[in-house]
Short mmCIF file of C-alpha atoms in Angstrom, two decimals:
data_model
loop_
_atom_site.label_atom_id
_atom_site.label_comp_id
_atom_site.label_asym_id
_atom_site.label_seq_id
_atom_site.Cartn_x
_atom_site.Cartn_y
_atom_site.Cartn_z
CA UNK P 1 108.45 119.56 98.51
CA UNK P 2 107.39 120.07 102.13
CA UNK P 3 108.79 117.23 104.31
CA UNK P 4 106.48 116.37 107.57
CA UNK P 5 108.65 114.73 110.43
CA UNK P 6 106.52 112.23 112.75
CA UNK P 7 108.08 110.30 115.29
CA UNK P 8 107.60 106.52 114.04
CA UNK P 9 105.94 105.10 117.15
CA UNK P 10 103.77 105.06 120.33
CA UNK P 11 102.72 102.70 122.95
CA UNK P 12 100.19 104.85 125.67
CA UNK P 13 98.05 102.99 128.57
CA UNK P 14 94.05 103.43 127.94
CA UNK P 15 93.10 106.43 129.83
CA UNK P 16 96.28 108.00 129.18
CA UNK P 17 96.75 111.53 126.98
CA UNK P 18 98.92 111.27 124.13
CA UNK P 19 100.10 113.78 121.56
CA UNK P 20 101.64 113.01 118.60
CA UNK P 21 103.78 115.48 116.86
CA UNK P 22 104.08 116.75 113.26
CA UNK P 23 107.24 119.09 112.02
CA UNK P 24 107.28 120.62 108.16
CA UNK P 25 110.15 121.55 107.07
CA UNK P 26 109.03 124.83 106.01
CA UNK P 27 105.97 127.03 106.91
CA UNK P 28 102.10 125.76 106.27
CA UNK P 29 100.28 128.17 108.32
CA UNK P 30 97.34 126.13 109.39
CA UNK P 31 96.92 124.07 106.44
CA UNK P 32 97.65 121.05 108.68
CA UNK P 33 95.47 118.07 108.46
CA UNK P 34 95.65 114.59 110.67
CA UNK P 35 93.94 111.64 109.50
CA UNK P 36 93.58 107.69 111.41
CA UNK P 37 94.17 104.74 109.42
CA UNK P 38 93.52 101.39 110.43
CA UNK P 39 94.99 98.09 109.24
CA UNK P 40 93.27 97.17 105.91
CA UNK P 41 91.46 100.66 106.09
CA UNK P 42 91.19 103.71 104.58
CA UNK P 43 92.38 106.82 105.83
CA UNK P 44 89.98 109.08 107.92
CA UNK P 45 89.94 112.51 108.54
CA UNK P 46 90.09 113.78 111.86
CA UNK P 47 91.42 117.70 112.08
CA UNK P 48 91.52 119.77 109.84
CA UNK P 49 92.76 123.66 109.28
CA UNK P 50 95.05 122.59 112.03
CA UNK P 51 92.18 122.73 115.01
CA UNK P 52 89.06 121.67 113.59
CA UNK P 53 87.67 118.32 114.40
CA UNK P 54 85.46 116.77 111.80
CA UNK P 55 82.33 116.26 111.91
CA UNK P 56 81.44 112.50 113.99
CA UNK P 57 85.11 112.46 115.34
CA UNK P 58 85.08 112.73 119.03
CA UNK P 59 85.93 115.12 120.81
CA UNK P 60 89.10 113.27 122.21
CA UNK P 61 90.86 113.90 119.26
CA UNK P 62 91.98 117.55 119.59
CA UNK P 63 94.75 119.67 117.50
CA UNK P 64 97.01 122.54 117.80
CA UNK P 65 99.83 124.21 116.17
CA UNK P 66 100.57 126.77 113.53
CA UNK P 67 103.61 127.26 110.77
CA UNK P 68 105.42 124.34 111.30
CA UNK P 69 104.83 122.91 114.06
CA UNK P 70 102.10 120.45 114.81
CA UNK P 71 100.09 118.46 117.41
CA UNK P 72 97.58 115.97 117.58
CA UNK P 73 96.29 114.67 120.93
CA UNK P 74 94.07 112.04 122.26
CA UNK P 75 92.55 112.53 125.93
CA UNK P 76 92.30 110.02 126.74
CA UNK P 77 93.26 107.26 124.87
CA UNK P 78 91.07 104.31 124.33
CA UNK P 79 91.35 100.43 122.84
CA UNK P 80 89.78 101.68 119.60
CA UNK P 81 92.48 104.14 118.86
CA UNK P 82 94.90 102.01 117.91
CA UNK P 83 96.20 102.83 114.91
CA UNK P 84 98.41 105.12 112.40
CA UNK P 85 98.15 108.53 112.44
CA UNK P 86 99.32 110.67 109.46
CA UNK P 87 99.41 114.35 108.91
CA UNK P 88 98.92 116.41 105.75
CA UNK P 89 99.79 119.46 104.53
CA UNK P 90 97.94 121.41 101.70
CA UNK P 91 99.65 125.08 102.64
CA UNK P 92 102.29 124.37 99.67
CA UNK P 93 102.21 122.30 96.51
CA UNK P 94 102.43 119.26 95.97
CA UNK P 95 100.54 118.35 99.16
CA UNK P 96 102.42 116.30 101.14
CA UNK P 97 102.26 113.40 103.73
CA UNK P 98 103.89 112.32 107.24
CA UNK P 99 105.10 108.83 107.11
CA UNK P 100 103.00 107.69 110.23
CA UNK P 101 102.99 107.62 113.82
CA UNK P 102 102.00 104.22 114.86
CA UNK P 103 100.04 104.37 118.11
CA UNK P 104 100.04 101.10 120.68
CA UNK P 105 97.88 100.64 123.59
CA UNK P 106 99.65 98.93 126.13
CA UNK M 1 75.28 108.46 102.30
CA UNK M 2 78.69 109.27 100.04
CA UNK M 3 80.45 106.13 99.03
CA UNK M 4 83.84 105.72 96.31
CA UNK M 5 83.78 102.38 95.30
CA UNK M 6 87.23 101.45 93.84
CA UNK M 7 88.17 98.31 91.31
CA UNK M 8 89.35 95.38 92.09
CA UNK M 9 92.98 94.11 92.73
CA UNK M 10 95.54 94.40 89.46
CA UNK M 11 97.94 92.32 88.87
CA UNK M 12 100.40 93.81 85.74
CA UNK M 13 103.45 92.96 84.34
CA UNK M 14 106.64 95.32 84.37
CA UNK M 15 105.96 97.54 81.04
CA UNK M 16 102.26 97.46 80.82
CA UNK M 17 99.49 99.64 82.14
CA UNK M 18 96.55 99.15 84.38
CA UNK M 19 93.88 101.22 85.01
CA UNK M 20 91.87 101.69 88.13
CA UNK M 21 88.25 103.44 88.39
CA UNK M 22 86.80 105.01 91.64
CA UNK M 23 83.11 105.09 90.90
CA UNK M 24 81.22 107.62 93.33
CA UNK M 25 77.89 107.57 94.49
CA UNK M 26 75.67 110.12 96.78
CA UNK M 27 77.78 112.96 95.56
CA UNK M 28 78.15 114.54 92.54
CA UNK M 29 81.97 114.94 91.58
CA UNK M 30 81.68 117.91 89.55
CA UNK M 31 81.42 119.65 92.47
CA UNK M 32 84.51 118.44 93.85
CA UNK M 33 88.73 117.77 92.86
CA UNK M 34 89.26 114.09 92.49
CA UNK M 35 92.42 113.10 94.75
CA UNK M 36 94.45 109.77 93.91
CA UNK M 37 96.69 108.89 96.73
CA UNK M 38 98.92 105.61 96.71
CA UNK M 39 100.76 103.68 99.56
CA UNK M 40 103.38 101.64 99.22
CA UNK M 41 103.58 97.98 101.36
CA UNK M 42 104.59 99.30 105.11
CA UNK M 43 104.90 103.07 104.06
CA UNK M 44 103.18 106.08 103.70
CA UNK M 45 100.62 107.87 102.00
CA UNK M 46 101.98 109.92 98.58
CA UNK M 47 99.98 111.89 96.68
CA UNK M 48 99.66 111.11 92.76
CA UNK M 49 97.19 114.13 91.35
CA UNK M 50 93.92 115.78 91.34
CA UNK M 51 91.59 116.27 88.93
CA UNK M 52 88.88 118.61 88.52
CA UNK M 53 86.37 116.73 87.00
CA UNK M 54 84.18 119.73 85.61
CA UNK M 55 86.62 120.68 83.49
CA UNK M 56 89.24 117.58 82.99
CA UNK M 57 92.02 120.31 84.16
CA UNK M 58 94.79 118.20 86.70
CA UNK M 59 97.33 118.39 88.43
CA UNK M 60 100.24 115.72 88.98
CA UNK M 61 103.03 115.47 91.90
CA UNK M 62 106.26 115.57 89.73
CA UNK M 63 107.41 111.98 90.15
CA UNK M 64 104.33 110.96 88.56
CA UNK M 65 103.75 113.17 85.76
CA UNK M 66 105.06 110.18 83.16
CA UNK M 67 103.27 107.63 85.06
CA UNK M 68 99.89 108.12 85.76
CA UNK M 69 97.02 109.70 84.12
CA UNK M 70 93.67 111.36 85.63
CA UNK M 71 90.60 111.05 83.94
CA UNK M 72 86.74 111.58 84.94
CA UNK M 73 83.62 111.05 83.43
CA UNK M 74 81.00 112.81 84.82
CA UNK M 75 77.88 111.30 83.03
CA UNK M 76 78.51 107.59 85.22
CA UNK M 77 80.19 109.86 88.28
CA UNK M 78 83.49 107.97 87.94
CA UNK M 79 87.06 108.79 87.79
CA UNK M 80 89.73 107.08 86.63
CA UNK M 81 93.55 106.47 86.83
CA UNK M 82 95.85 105.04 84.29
CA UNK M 83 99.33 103.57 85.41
CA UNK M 84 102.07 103.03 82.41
CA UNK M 85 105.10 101.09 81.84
CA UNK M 86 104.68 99.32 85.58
CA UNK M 87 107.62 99.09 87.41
CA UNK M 88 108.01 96.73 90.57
CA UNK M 89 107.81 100.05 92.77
CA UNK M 90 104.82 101.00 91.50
CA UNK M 91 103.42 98.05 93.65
CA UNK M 92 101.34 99.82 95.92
CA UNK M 93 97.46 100.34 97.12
CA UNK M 94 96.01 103.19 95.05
CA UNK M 95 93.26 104.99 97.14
CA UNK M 96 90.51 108.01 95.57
CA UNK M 97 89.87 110.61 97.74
CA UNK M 98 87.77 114.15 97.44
CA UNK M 99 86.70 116.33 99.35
CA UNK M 100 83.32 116.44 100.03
CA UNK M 101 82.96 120.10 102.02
CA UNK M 102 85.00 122.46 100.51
CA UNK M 103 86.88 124.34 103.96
CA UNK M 104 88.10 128.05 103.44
CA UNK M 105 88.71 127.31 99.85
CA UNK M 106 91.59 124.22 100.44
CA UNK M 107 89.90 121.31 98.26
CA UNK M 108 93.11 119.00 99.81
CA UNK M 109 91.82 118.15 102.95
CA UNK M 110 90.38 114.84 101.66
CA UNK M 111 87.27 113.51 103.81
CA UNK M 112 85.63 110.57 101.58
CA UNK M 113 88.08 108.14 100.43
CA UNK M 114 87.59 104.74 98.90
CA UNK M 115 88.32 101.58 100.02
CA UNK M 116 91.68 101.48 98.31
CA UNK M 117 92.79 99.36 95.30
CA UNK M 118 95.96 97.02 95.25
CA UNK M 119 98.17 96.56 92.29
CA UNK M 120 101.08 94.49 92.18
CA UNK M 121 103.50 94.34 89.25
CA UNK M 122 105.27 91.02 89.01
CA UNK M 123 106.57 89.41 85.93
#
């Protein structure tokens, strides 16, 4: 299976840009995907296709990357955005999770 | 609006089965792959299977293929997933997901998901 690699944890100033990082272990093209979760939440979808933001999501929340390496940033960061980030990968099967990047606001 | 309205908490003992529905409304899901995804207390997300409710065909990761079962029944718009012989690491929250536009073909990128079921598996 495809392994994603997140860094565990943030803590950014409001204001601030942050970009959290995403590494497969093996090629997706741009089938990358980054979705928020907060506490008690579901999962939302904010990129997908590796660039595209979703429809409603603000336009903060930008990503880049191709193959296997990943970005998602936030410029800037607000109070709201605290939360967990995940990426996703649907380039090979079984599709295949991050385990989180946790973002603080200081 | 498109809403997945999960059941309620389980609570199961090691050995039995529980089985959750994800009842969808605003969409129809025949025109869509059900996604179950599950996360574990403090973890991740993992994905369990898909099915395509149009045709009952799925698909399972291959850790679960002997422990959960995808089914859908299109006449009340709900899908459903059975969990057998419960183990205490099967304690997770169990989420549906689909995907409600359908982007250059990938029906994985999951942008309706329900409010996420918990099942705990305690003797």
């Amino acid at each position: 299976d495809t392994v994603l690699t997140q860094s565990p944890a943030l803590a950014v100033s409001p204001g601030e840009r942050v970009t959290i990082s995403c590494r497969a272990s093996e090629s997706v093209s741009t089938g990358m995907h980054w979705y928020q979760q907060k506490p008690g939440q579901q999962p939302k979808l904010l990129i997908y296709g590796a660039s595209n933001l979703e429809s409603g999501v603000p336009a903060r929340f930008s990503g880049s990357g191709s193959g296997t390496d990943f970005t998602l940033t936030i410029d800037p960061v607000e109070a709201d955005d605290t939360a967990t980030y995940f990426c996703q990968q649907s380039w090979n099967d079984p599709p295949t999770f991050g385990a989180g990047t946790k973002l603080e606001l200081k | 609006e498109v809403q997945l309205q999960q059941s309620g908490a389980e609570l199961g003992k090691p050995g039995t089965s529980v089985k959750l529905s994800c009842k969808v409304s605003g969409y129809n899901i025949r025109n869509t792959y059900m996604h179950w995804v599950n996360q574990r207390p403090g973890k991740g997300l993992e994905w369990i299977g898909r099915i395509d409710p149009a045709n009952g065909n799925t698909i399972y990761a291959e850790k679960f293929k002997s422990k959960a079962t995808l089914t859908a029944d299109t006449s009340s718009n709900t899908a459903y997933m059975q969990l057998s012989q419960l183990k205490s690491d099967d304690t997770a929250i169990y989420f549906c997901a689909i995907p409600l536009i359908i982007r250059g073909g990938d029906y994985y990128v999951m942008d309706a998901w329900g409010q996420g079921a918990s099942v705990t598996v305690s003797s």
